[in-house]
Coordinates of C-alpha atoms in Angstrom, one line a residue:
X1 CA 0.0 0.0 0.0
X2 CA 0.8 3.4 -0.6
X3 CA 1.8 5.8 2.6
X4 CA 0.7 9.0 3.4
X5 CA 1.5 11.3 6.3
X6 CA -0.9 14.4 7.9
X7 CA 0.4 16.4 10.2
X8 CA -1.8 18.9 11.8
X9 CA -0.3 21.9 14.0
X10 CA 3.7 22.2 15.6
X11 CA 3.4 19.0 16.8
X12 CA 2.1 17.1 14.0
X13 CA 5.2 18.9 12.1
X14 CA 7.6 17.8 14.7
X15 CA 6.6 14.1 14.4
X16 CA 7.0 14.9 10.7
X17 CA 10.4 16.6 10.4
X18 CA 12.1 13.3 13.0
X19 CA 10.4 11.3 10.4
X20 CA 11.9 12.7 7.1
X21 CA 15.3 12.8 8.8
X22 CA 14.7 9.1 9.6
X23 CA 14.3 8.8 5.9
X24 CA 16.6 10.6 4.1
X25 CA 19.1 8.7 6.3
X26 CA 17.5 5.5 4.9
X27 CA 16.5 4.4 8.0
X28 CA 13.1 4.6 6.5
X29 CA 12.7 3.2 3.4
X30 CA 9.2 3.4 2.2
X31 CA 8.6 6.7 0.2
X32 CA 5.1 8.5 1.5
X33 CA 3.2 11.6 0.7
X34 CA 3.2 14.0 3.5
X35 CA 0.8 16.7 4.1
X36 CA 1.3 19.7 6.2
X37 CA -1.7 21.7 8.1
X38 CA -1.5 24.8 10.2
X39 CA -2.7 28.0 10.6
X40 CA 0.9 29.3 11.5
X41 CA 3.6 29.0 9.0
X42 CA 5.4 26.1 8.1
X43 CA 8.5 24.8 10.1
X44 CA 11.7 25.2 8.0
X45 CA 13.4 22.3 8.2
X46 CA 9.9 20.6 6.4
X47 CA 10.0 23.8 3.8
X48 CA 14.0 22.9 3.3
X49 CA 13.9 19.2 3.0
X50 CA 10.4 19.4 0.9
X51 CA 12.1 21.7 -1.4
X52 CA 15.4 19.0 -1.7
X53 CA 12.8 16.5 -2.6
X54 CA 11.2 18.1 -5.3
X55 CA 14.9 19.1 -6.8
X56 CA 15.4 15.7 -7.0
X57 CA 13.0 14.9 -9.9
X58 CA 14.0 13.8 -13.3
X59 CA 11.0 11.8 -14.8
X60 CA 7.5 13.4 -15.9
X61 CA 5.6 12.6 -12.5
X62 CA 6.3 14.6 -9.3
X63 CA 7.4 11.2 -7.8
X64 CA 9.5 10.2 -10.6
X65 CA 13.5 10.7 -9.3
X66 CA 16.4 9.1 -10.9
X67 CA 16.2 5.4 -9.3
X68 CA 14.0 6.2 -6.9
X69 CA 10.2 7.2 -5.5
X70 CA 10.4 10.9 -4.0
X71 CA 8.4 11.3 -1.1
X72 CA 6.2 14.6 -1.8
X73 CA 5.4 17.2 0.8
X74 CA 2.6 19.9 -0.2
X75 CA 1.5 22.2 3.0
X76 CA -2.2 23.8 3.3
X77 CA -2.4 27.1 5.7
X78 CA -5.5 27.0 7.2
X79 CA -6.0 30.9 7.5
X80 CA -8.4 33.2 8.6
X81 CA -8.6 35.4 5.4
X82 CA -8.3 39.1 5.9
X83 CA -9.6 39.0 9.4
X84 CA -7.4 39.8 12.4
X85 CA -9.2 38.4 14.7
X86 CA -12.0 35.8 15.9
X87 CA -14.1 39.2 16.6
X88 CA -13.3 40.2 13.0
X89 CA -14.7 37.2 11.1
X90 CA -17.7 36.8 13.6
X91 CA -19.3 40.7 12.8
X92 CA -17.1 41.8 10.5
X93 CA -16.3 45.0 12.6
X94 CA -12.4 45.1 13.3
X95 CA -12.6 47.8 15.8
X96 CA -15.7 47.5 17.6
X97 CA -15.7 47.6 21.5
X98 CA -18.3 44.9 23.2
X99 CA -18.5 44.8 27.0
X100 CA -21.3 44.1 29.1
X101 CA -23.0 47.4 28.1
X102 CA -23.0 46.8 24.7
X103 CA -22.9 43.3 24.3
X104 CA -22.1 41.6 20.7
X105 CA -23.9 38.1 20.3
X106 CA -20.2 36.2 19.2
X107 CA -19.9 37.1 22.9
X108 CA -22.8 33.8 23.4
X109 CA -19.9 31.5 21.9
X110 CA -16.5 32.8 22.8
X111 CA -15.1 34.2 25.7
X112 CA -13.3 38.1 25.6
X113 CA -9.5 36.6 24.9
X114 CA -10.4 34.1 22.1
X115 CA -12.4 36.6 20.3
X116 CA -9.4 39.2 20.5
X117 CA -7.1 36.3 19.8
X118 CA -4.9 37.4 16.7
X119 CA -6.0 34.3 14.2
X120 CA -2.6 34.9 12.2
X121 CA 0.0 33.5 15.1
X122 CA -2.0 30.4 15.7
X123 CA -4.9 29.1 17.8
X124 CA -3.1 29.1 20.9
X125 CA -4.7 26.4 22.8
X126 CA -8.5 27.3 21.7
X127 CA -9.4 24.2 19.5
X128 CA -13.1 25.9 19.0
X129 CA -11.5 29.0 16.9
X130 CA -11.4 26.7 14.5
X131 CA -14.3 26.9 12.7
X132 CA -14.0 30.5 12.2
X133 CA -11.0 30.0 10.0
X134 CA -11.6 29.4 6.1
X135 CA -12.7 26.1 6.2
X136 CA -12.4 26.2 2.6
X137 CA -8.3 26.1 2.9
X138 CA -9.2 22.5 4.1
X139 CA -11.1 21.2 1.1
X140 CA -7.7 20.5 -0.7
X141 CA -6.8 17.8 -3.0
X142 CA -3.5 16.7 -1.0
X143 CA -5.8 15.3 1.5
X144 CA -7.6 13.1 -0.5
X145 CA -5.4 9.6 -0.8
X146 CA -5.3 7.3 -3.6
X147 CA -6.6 4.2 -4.2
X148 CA -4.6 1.6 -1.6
X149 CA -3.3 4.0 0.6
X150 CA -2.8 3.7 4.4
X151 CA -3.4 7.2 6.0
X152 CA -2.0 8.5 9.1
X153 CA -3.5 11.6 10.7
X154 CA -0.9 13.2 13.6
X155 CA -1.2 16.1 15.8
X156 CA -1.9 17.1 19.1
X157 CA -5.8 16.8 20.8
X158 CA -4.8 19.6 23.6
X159 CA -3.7 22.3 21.6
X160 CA -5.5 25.0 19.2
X161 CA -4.6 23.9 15.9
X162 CA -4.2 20.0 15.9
X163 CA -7.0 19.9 18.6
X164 CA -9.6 21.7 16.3
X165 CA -8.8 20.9 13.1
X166 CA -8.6 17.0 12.9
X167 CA -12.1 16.4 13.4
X168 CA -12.9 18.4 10.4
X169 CA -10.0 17.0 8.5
X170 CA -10.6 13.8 9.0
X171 CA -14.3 14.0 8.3
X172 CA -13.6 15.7 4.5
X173 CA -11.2 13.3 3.9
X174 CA -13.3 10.3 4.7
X175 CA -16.5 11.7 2.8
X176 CA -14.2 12.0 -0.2
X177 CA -13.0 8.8 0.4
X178 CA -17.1 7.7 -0.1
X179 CA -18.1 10.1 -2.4
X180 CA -15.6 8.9 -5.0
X181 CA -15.2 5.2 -3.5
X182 CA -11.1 4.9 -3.2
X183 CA -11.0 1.2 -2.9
X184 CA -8.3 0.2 -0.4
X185 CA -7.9 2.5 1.6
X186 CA -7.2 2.7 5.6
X187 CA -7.0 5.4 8.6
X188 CA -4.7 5.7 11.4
X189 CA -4.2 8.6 14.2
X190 CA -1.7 8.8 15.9
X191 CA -2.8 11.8 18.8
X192 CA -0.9 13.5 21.6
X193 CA -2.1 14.0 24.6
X194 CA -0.6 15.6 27.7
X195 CA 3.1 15.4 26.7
X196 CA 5.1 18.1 27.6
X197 CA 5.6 20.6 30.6
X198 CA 3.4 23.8 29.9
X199 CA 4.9 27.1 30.1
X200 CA 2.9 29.6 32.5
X201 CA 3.8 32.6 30.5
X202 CA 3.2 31.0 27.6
X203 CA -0.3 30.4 27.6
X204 CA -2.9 31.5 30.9
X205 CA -4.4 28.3 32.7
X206 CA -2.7 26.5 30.2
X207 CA -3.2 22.9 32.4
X208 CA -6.7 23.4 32.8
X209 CA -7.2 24.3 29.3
X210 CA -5.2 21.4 28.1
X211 CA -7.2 19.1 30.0
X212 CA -10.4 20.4 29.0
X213 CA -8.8 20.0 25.4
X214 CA -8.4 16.8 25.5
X215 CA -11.8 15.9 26.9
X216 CA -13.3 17.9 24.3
X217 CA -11.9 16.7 20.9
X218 CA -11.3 12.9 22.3
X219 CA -15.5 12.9 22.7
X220 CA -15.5 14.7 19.5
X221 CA -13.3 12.4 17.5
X222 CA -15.0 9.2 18.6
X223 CA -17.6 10.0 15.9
X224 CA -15.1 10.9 13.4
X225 CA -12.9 8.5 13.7
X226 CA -15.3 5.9 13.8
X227 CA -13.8 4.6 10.3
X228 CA -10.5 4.6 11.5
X229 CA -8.6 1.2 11.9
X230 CA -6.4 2.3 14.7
X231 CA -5.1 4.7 16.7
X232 CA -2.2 5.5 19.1
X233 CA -2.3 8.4 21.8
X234 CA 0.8 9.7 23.0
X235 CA 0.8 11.0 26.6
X236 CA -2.6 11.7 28.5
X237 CA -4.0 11.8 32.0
X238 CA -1.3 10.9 34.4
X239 CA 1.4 10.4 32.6
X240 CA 3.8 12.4 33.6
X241 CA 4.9 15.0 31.1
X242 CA 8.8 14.1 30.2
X243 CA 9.9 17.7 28.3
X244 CA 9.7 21.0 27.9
X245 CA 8.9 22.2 24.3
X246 CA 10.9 25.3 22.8
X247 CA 8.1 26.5 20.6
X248 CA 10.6 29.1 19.0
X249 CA 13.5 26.8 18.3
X250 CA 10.7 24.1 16.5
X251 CA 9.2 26.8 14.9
X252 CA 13.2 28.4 13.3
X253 CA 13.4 24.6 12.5
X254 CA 17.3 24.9 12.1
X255 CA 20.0 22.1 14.4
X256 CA 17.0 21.0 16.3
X257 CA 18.5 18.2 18.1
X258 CA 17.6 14.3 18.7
X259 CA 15.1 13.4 21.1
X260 CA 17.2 12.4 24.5
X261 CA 15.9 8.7 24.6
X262 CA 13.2 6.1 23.2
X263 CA 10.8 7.8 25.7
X264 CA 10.8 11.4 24.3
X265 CA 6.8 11.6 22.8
X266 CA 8.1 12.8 19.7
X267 CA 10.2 10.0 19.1
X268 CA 7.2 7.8 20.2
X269 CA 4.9 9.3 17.7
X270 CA 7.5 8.7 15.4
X271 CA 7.8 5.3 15.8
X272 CA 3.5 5.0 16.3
X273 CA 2.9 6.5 13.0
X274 CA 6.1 4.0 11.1
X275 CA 3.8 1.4 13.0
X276 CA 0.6 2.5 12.0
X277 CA 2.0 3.2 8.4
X278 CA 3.6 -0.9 8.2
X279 CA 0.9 -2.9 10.0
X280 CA -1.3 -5.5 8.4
X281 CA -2.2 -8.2 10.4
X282 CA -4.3 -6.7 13.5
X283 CA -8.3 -7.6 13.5
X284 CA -10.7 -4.5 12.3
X285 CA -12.0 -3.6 15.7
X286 CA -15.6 -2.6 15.8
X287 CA -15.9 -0.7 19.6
X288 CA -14.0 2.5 18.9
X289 CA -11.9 1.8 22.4
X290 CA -10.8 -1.3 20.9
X291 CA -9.1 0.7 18.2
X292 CA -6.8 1.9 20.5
X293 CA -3.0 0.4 19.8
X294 CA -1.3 0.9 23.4
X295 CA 2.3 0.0 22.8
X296 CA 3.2 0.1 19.4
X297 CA 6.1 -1.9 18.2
X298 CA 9.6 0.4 18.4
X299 CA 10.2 0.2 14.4
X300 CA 13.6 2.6 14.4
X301 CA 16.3 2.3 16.6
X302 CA 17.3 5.6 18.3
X303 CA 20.9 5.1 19.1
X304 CA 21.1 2.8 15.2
X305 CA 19.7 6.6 13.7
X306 CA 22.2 8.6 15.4
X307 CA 25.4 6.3 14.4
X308 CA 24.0 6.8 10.4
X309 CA 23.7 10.5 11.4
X310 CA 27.2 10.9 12.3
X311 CA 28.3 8.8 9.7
X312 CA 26.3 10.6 6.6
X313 CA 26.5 13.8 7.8
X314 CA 30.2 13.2 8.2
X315 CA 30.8 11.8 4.9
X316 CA 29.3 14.6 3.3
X317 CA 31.3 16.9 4.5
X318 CA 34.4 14.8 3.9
X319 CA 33.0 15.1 0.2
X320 CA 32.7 18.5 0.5
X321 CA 36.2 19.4 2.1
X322 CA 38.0 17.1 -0.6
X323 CA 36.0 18.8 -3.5
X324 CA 35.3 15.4 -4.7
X325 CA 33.0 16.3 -7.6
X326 CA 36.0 19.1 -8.8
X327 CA 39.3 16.9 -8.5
X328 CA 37.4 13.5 -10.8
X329 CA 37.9 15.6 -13.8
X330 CA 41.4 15.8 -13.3
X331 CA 41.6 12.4 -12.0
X332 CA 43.3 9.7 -14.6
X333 CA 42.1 6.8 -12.7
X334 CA 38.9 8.4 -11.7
X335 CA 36.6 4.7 -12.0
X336 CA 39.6 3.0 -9.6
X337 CA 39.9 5.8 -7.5
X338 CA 35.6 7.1 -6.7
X339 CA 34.2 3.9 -8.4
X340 CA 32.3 3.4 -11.7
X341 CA 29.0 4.5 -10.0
X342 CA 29.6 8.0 -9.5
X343 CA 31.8 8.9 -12.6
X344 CA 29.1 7.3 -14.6
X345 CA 26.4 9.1 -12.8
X346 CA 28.2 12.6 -13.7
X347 CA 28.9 11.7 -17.0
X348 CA 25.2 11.4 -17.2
X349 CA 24.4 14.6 -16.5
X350 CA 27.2 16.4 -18.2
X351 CA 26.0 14.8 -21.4
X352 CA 22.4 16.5 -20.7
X353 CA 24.3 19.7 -20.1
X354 CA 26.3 19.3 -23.2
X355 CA 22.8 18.6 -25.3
X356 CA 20.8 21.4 -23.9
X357 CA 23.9 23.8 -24.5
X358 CA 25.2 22.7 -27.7
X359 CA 28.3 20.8 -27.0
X360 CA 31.0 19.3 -24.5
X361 CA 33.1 22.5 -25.4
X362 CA 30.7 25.1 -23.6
X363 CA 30.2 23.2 -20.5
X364 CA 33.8 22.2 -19.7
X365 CA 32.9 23.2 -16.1
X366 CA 30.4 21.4 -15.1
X367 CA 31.9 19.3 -12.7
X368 CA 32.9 22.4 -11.1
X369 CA 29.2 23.6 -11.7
X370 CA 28.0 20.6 -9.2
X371 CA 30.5 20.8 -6.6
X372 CA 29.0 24.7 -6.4
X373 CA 25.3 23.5 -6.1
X374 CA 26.4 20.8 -4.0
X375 CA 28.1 23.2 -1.4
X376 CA 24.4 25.5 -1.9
X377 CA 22.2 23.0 -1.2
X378 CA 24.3 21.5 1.5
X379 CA 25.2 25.0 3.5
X380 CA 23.5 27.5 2.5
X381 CA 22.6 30.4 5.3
X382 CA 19.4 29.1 6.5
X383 CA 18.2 27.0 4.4
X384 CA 21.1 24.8 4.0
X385 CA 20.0 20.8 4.4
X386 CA 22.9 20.8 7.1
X387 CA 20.1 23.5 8.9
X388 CA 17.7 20.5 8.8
X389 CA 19.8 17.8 10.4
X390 CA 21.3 17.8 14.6
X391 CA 24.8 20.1 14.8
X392 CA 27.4 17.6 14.0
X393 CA 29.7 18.6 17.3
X394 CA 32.1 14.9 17.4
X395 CA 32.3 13.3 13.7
X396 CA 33.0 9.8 12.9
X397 CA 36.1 9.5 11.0
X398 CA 35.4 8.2 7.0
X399 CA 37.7 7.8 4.3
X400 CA 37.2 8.9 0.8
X401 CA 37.0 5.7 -0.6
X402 CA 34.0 5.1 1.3
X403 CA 32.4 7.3 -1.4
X404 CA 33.6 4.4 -3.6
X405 CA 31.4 1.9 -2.3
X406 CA 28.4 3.5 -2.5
X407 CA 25.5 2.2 -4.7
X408 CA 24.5 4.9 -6.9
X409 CA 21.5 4.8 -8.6
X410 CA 21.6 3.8 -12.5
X411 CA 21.0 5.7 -15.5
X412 CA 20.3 3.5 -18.0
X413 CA 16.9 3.1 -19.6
X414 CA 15.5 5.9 -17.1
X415 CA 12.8 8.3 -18.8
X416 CA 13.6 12.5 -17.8
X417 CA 11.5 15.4 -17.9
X418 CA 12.8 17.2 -20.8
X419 CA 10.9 20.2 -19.3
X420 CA 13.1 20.3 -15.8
X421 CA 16.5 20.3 -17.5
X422 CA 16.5 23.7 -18.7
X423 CA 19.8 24.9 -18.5
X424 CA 23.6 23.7 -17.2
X425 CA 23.3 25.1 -14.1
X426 CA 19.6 23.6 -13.2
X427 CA 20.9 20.4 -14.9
X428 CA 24.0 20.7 -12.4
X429 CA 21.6 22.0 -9.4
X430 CA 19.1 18.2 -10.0
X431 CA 23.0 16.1 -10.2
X432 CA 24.0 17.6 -7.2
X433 CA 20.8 16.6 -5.2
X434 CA 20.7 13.3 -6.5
X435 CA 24.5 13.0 -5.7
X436 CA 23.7 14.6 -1.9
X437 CA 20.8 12.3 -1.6
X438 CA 22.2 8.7 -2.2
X439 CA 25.4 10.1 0.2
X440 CA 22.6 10.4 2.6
X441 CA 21.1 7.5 2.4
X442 CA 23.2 4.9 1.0
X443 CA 26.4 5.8 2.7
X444 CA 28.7 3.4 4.2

């Protein structure tokens, strides 16, 4: 079956961006589609590595990469229009003052701070805002799956965002499921309940409005999810709450680190939703409690990740401080020396370059051309794939020659997009992701 990832709010993100690192260090094998939704903007370590995905197609479908399925990941801001607040889109007055004295009727609904509540930065912990964002940003074709496709839903239940827009979700995506009977296809949630320490001066009463959260869209979800295969919860009532979230430094996206141990939630949501994504043999549970998967099965090792962190992200850079990519074209035994696979690779694309620009003789530096995009897409301020992975503080020695025994993907009889290889330096830019890519996930 096909896989397909949607994560709602910070912390569906979060689960997300542990679980493409897990995959572009080949720790996860099975491509997916992955769906983003939020009213705030868009982590940017998912807006980084979505972006290296798509650079890293060659054939005519979005999927289509050189040797391989690309994961795709599309995101869908729920937003509240031109209205700045929940006041704003309930009367369509910006300024007005309501008090006691002059009452407004939202007032019957919402209390004073979620109807001054600034609907750009986020929900903040009032899942019944909500429906008085466009609903319509939520009736988007991403969230429709395919035929045969196992669907995971992700994101928290005590929060603003996750908490009030996965009932919703869920429900379009099921009746377009019926409406244009998808054969094959399953539902999974994996939810988060109480899982982290709540800052005070973060959020006011934030304990009492998590728990009242919780109650709310659990009792809520039971009818929507009454499709769903199975589901996992994360935290909840007395568990204790093992870490403090840093909403800024998830939100920057940029060296966020590993999770300290198997027990970190977002590392257990992780694993849930590779569960979720990979299991087949469980009874379809009728009683909607029954659905409930208590201990899923740990599917990644943590400790197994880090050692191919250090050893990729090391390798790359050992790439990158040898200028590889510069010194083959200089290189008279260049098959002995970096191995058959990666001069053939390049050769590949310099003979695109050559076609599209009219000869061998007016790209005689492409090599040099890749090694430049490589170094971009590797390090670039900000949005650098390096900004996407944990700092790198002790690296695991590797010797060049490792690069020789790689497994690059092969060329021959593949089918490119004539249309994406418009000139040297995009042909060079789509090389250099493929070469950064296999590195990634097939280094040794």
């Amino acid at each position: 079956m096909s896989h397909k990832i949607i994560a709602l709010g910070g912390t569906g993100q979060m689960v997300l961006h542990y679980y493409l690192l897990l995959y572009l260090l080949g720790e996860i094998r099975k491509p997916f589609d992955a769906v983003v939704v939020d009213t705030d903007d868009t982590i940017q370590s998912l807006s980084t590595i979505g972006q290296f995905l798509k650079d890293l197609r060659y054939g005519v479908q979005p999927r289509d990469g050189l040797g391989v399925e690309i994961p795709v990941v599309a995101t869908i801001k729920a937003k509240p229009g031109t209205f700045t607040s929940a006041f704003h889109a309930l009367s369509g007055e910006q300024n007005k003052n309501y008090s006691e004295e002059a009452p407004h009727p939202a007032q019957a609904f919402y209390d004073a701070k979620s109807l001054s509540q600034d609907l750009m930065k986020g929900l903040y912990a009032r899942p019944a805002l909500s429906s008085v964002i466009a609903q319509d940003d939520l009736m988007n074709a991403w969230l429709i799956p395919t035929s045969n496709t196992k669907l995971v839903v992700t994101g928290s239940i005590i929060g603003g965002t996750g908490g009030g827009l996965i009932a919703p979700v869920v429900d379009f995506v099921q009746r377009r499921i019926t409406d244009r009977m998808i054969p094959g296809t399953q539902h999974c949630a994996v939810l988060f309940g109480e899982y982290f320490v709540p800052s005070p001066d973060k959020i006011q009463d934030d304990v009492y409005r998590f728990k009242s959260n919780q109650m709310l869209v659990l009792r809520s979800l039971q009818e929507a999810l009454a499709k769903v295969r199975s589901f996992h919860i994360v935290g909840g009532p007395g568990q204790v709450a093992p870490i403090e979230r840093d909403p800024n430094r998830e939100k920057k996206g940029q060296n966020i680190p590993w999770p300290k141990d198997d027990g970190d939630p977002y590392w257990q949501g992780v694993q849930a939703v590779e569960y979720l994504l990979n299991e087949s043999a469980a009874e379809m549970q009728v009683d909607f409690a029954e659905k409930e998967v208590t201990a899923p099965r740990m599917m990644v090792s943590l400790e197994q990740a880090q050692q191919t962190w250090r050893i990729r992200l090391q390798l790359v850079e050992t790439m990158l401080g040898k200028r590889v990519i510069s010194r083959m074209s200089d290189e008279p035994f260049v098959g002995s020396v970096w191995g058959r696979g990666l001069t053939t690779l390049i050769l590949h694309f310099w003979g695109i370059a050559a076609e599209r620009e009219g000869g061998k003789e007016r790209v005689k530096d492409f090599p040099d051309r890749i090694e430049e995009k490589l170094r971009l897409i590797w390090t670039d301020k900000d949005k650098g794939l390096r900004e996407a992975f944990p700092s790198l503080t002790e690296g695991q020695k590797v010797r060049p020659r490792s690069i020789k025994k790689i497994v690059w993907p092969s060329t021959e009889g593949r089918q490119r997009d004539p249309a994406l290889f418009t000139s040297a330096d995009r042909i060079a830019h789509i090389a250099a992701a493929t070469i950064l890519f296999t590195v990634l996930q097939k280094g040794k």
